Tab-separated table of C-alpha atoms and ligand atoms in Angstrom:
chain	number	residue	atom	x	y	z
A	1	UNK	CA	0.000	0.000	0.000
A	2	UNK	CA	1.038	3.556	-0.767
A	3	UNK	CA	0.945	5.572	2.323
A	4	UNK	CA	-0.173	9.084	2.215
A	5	UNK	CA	-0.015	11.492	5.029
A	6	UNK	CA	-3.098	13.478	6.654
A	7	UNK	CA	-3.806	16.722	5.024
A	8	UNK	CA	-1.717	19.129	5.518
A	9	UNK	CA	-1.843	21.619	8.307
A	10	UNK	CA	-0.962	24.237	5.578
A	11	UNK	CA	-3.913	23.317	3.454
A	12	UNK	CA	-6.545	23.875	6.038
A	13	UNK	CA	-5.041	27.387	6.609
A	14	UNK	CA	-5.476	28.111	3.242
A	15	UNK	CA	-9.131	26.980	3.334
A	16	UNK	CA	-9.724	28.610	6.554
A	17	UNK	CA	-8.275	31.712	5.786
A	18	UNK	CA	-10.116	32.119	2.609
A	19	UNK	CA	-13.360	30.938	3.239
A	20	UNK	CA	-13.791	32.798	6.665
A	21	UNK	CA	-12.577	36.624	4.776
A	22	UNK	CA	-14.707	36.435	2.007
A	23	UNK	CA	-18.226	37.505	1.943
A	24	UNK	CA	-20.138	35.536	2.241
A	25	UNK	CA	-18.597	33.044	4.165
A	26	UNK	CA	-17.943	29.451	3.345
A	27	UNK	CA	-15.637	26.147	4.347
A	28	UNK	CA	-15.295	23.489	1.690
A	29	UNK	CA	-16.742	20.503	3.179
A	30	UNK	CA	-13.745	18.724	2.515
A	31	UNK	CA	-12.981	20.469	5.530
A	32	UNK	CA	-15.942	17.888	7.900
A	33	UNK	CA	-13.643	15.249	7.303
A	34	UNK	CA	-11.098	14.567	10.376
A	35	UNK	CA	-11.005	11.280	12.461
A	36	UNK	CA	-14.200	12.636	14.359
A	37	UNK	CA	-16.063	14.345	11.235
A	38	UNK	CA	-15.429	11.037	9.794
A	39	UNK	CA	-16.985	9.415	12.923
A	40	UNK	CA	-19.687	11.638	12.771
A	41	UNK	CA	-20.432	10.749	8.782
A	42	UNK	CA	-20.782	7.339	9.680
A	43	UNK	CA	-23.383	7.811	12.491
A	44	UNK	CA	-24.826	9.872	9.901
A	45	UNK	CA	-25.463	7.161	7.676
A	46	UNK	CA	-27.064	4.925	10.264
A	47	UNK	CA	-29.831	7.719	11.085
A	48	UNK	CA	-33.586	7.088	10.114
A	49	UNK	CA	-33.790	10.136	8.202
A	50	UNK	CA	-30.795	9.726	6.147
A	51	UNK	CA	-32.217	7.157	3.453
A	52	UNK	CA	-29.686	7.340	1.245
A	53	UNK	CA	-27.084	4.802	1.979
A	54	UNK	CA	-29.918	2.047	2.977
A	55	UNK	CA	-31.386	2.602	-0.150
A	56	UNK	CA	-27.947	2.500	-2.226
A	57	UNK	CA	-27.101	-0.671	-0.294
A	58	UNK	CA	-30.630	-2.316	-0.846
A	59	UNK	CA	-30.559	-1.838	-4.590
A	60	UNK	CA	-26.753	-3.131	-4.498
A	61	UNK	CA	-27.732	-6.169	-3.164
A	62	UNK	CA	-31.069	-6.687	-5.390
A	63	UNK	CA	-29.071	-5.829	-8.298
A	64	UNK	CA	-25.873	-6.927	-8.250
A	65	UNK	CA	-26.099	-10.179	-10.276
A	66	UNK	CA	-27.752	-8.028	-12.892
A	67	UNK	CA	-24.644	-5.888	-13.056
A	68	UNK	CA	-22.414	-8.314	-12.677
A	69	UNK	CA	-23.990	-10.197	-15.514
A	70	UNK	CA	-23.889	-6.471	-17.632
A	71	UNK	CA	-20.685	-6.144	-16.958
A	72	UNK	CA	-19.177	-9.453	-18.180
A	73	UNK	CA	-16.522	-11.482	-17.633
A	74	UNK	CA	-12.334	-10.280	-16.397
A	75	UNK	CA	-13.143	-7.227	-14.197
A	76	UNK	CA	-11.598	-5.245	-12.363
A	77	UNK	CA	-13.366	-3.493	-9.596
A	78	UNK	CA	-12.275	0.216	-8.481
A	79	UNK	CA	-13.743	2.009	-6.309
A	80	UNK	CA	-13.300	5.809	-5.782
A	81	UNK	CA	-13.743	7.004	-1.602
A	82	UNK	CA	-14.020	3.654	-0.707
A	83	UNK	CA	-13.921	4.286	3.181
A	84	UNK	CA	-13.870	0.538	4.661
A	85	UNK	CA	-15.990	-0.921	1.478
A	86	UNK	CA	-19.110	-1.279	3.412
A	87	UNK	CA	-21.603	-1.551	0.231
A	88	UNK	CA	-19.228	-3.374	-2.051
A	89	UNK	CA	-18.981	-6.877	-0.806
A	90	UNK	CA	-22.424	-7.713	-2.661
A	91	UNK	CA	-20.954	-6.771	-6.156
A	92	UNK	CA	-17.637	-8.508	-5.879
A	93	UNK	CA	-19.080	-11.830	-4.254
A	94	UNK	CA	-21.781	-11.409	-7.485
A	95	UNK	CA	-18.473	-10.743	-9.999
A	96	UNK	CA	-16.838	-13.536	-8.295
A	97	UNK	CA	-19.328	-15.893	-8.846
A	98	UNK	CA	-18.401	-15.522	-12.801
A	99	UNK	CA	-14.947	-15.197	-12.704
A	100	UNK	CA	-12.097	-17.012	-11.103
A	101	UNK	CA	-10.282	-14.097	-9.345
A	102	UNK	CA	-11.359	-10.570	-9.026
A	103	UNK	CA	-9.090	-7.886	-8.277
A	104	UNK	CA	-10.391	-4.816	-6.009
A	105	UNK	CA	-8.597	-1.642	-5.637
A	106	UNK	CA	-10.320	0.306	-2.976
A	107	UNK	CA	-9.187	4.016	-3.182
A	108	UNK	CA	-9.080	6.022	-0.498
A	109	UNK	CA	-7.080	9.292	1.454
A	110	UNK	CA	-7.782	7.264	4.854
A	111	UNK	CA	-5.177	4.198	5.182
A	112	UNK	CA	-6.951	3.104	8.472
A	113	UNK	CA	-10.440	2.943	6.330
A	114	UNK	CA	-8.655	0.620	3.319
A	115	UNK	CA	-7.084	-1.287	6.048
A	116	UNK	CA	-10.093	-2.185	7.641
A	117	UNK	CA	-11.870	-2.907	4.252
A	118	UNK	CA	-9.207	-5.298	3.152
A	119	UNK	CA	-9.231	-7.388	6.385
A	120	UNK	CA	-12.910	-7.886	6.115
A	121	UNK	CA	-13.123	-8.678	2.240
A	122	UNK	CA	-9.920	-10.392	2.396
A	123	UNK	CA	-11.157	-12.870	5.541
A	124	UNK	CA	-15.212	-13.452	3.557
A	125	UNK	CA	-14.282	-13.493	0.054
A	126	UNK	CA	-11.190	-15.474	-0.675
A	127	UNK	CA	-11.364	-14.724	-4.734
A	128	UNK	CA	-11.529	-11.326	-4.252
A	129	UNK	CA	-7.546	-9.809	-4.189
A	130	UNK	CA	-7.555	-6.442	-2.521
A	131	UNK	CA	-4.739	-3.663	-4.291
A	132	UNK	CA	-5.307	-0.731	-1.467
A	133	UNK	CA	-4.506	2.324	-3.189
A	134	UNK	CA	-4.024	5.482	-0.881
A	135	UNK	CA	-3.956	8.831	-2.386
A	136	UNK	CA	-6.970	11.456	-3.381
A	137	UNK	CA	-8.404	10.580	-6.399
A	138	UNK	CA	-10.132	13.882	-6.977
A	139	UNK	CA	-6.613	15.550	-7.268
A	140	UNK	CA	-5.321	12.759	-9.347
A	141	UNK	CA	-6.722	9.693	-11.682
A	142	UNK	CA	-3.644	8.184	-12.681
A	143	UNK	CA	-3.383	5.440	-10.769
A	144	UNK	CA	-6.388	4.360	-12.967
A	145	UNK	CA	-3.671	3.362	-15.421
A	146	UNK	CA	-1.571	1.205	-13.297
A	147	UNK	CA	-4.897	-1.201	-13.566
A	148	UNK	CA	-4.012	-3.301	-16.499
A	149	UNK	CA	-7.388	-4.947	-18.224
A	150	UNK	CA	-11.194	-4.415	-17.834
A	151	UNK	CA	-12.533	-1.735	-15.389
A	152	UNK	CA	-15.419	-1.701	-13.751
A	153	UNK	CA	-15.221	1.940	-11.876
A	154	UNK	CA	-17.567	2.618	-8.602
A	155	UNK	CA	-18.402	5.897	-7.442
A	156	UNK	CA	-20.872	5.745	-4.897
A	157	UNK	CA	-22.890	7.330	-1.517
A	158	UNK	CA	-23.856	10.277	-4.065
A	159	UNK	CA	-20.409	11.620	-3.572
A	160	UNK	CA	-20.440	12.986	-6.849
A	161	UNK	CA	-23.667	15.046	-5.157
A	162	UNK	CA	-20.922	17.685	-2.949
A	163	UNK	CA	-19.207	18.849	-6.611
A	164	UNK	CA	-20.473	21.373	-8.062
A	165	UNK	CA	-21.777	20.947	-11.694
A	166	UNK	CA	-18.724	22.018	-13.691
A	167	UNK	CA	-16.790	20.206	-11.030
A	168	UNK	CA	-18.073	17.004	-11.384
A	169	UNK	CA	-18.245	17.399	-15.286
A	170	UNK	CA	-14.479	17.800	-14.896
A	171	UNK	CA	-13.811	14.624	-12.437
A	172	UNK	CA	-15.785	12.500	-14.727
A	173	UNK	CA	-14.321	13.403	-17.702
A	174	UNK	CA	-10.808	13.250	-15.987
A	175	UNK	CA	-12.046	9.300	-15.075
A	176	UNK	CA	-13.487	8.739	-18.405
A	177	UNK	CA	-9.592	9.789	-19.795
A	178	UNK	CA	-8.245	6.840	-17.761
A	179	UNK	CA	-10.535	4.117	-19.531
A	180	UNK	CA	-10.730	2.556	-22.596
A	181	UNK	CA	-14.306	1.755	-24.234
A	182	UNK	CA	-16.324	-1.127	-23.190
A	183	UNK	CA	-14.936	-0.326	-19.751
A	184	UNK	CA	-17.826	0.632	-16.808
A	185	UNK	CA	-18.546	2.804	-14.220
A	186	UNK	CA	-21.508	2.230	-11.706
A	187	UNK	CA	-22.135	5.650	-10.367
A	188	UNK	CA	-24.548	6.177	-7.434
A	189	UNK	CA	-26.928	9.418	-7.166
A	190	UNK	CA	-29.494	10.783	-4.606
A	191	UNK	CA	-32.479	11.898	-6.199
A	192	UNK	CA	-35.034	15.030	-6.222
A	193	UNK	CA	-37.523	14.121	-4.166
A	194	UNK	CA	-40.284	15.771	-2.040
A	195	UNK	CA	-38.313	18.240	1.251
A	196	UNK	CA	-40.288	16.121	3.078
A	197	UNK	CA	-37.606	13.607	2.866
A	198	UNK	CA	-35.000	15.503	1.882
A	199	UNK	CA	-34.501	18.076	5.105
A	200	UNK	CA	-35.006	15.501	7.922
A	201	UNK	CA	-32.073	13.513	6.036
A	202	UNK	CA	-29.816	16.849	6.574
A	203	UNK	CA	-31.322	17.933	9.721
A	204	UNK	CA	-32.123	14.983	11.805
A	205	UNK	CA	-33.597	14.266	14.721
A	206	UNK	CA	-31.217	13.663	16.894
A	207	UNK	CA	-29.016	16.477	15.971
A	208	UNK	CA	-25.987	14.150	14.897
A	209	UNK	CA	-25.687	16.376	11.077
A	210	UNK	CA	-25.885	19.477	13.307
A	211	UNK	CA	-22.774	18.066	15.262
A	212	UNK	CA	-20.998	16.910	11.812
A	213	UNK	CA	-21.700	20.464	10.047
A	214	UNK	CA	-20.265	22.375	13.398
A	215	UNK	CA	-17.245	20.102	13.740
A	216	UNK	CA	-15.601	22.240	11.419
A	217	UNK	CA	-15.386	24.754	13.247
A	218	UNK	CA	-14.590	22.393	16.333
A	219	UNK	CA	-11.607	21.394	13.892
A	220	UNK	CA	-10.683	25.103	13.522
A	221	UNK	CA	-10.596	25.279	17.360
A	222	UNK	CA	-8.467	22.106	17.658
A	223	UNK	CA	-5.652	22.505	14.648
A	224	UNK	CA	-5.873	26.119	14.248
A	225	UNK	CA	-6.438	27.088	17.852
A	226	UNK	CA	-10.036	29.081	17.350
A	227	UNK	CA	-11.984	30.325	19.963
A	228	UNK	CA	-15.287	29.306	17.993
A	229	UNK	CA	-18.295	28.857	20.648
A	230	UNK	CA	-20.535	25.872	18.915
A	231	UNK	CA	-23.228	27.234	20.818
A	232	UNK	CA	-23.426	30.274	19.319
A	233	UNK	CA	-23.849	29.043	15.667
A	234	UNK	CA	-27.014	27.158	14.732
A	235	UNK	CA	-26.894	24.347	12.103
A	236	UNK	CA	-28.913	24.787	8.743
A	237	UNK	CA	-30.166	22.865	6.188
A	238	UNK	CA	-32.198	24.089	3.581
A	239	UNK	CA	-33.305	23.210	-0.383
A	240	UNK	CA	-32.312	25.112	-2.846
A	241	UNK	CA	-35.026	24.299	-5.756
A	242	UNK	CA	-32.997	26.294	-8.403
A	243	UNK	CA	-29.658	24.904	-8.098
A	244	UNK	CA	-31.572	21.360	-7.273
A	245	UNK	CA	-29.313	21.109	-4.057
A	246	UNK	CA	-29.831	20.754	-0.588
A	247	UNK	CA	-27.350	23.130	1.343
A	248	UNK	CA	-26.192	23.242	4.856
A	249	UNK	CA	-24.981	26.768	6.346
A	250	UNK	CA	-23.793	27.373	10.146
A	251	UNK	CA	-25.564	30.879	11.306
A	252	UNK	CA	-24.512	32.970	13.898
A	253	UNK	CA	-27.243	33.881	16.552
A	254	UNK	CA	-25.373	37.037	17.640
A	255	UNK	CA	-23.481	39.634	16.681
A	256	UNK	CA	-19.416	38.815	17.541
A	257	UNK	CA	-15.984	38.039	16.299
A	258	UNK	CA	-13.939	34.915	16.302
A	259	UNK	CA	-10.493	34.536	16.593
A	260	UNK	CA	-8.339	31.850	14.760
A	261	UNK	CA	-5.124	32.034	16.957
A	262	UNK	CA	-2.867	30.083	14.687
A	263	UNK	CA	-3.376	32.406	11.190
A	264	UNK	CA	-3.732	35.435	13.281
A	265	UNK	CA	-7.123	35.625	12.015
A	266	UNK	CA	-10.323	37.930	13.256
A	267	UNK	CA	-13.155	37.290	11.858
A	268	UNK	CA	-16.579	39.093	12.589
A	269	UNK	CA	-20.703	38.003	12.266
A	270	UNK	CA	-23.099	39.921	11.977
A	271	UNK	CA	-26.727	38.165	14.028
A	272	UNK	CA	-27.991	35.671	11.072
A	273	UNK	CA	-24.531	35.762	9.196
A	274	UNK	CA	-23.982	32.213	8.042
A	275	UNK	CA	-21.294	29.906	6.650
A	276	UNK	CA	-22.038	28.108	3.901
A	277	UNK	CA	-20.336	24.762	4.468
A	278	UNK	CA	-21.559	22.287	1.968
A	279	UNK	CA	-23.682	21.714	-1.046
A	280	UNK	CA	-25.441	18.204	-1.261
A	281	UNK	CA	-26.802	18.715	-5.462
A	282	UNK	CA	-29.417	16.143	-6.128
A	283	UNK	CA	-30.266	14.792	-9.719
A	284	UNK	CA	-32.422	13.142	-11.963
A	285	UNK	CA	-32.215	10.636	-13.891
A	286	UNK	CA	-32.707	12.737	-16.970
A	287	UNK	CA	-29.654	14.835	-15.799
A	288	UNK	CA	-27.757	11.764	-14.635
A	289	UNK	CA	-27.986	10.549	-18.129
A	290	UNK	CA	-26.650	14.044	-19.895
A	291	UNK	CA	-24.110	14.427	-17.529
A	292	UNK	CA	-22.528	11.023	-18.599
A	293	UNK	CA	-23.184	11.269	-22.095
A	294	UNK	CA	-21.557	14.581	-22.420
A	295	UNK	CA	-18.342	13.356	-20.178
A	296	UNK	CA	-18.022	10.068	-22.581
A	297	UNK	CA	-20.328	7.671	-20.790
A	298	UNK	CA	-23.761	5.899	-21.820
A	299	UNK	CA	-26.182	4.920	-19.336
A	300	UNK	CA	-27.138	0.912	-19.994
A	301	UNK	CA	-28.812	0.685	-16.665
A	302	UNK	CA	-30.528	2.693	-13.759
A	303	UNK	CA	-31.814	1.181	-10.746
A	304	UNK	CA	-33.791	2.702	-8.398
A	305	UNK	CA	-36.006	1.564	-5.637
A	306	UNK	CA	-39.908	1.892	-5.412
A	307	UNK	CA	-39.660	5.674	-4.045
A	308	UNK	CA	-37.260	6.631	-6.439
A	309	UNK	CA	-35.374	8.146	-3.783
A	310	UNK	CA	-31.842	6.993	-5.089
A	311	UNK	CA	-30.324	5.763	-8.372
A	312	UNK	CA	-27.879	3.317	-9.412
A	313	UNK	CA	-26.905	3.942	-12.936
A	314	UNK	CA	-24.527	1.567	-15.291
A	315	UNK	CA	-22.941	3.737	-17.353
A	316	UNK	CA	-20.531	2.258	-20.326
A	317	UNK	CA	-17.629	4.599	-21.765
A	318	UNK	CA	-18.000	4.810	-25.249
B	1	AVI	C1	-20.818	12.353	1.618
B	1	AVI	N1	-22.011	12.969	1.080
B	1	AVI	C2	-22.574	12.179	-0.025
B	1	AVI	C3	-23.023	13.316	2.106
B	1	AVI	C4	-24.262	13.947	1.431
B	1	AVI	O1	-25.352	13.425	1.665
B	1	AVI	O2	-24.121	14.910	0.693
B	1	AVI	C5	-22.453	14.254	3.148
B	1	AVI	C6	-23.470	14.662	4.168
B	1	AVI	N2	-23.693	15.889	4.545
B	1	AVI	C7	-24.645	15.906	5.463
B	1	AVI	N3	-25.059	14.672	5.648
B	1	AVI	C8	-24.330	13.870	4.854
């Protein structure tokens, strides 16, 4: 495995000191994602309201001989932000029912995520061979090319739903460069649905996304020694029908400054002054489909379950 170190300290100054002296204010939610952010994510995706990996790991498991059957024979599985490979042991036990071996190369920035997803694929499916590969793949899709044969790319969890449009145009089209045709990519999307489901799944019950969206600023606190009072900013989720996104903002409930010790930063809020911390862009299938046909890809397959709450779309470069 290729280690790679945590982010930076430098780069989260950058961030920080950018995001918090421009008007308005935002933090790029890559920012959520320390050891507890991380911890926080996963509780996340336990909650009731949050439907969204349930649903992607329902129609994984319903589907997966389908795909594996699309897909053919001589695979190779990659999967982009594969965190410990919760979802994916359905596919490759389905590939590996119709081929002899199947090579996996989880991808991930967390070594201590790909470790635990080899152990536990590695102990309950002996044909699968696990290639960890630890570096960002947003900042770089080379490595693509050090897998020799058939790909079958994953990109799921609607991670491709926190880039913007033209960003997620450009990592697509930056994957699509590093395959050949005939290769695959199963790409998994949240859908627009009623805000009836969609707020509660950003602004549960429990308050655990409230938590996740104001550990940033814990995280300023701890690495960049902020004075940040959690109290004093409230979590917010709203929908945003024209940008078909759901966006979370932290808003401060009084007037007063906050210090950032490290980057000898100040920075003032006005009463009702947010942060805008994260955008959350939900599709449809119609725009799944144009987004991948005009980044090289054709859709063969989309699954969704009987809400149409999420989609699971088999895309095939051409
Ligand atoms: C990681 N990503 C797909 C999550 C989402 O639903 O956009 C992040 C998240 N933010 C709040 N809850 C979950």
């Amino acid at each position: 495995m290729i280690a790679i170190e945590q982010r930076p300290v430098s780069e989260i100054v950058g961030d920080v000191f950018e995001g918090l002296t421009r008007t308005p204010k935002s933090l790029p939610p890559r920012l959520f994602y320390d050891a507890a952010g991380s911890a926080l994510f996963e509780e996340i995706t336990r909650l009731p309201e949050y439907y969204l990996t349930r649903t992607e790991s329902g129609l994984l498991q319903q589907y997966a001989r389908a795909i594996a059957a699309r897909v053919g024979t001589n695979v190779n599985v990659i999967e982009l932000g594969a965190g410990t490979a919760a979802k994916t042991g359905t596919i490759l036990k389905a590939l590996s029912q119709r081929q002899l071996r199947v090579n996996y190369y989880p991808v991930d920035i967390s070594v201590s995520a790909l470790q635990v997803a080899a152990a536990s694929l590695e102990a309950n499916l002996p044909q699968v061979r696990v290639h960890p590969v630890a570096t960002n793949y947003i900042a770089d899709s080379g490595f693509l090319d050090s897998v020799v044969g058939k790909k079958l790319v994953l990109y799921l969890g609607s991670s491709i739903g926190n880039f913007e449009p033209d960003e997620a145009l450009d990592l697509l089209h930056r994957m699509r460069a590093h395959m050949d045709v005939g290769d695959y990519l199963l790409l998994g999307t949240d859908l627009v649905k009623d805000t009836s489901v969609l707020l509660p799944a950003y602004d549960d019950a429990q308050g655990v996304t409230a938590r996740f969206n104001k550990n940033v600023l814990a995280r300023i606190n701890r690495e960049l020694g902020g004075n940040f009072d959690l109290d004093l900013f409230r979590h917010v989720a709203l929908w945003n029908p024209d940008r078909s996104r759901i966006e979370m903002h932290l808003e401060s409930t009084l007037d007063q400054t906050a210090k950032v010790k490290l980057i000898g930063l100040e920075v003032p809020f006005k009463k009702g002054e947010r942060i805008h911390t994260e955008n959350s862009y939900k599709y449809t299938i119609v725009s799944v489909r144009d987004t991948l046909r005009s980044t090289g890809f054709a859709v063969e397959s989309t699954w969704t379950d009987e809400n149409a709450c999420f989609g699971t779309h088999l895309a095939r470069a051409v």
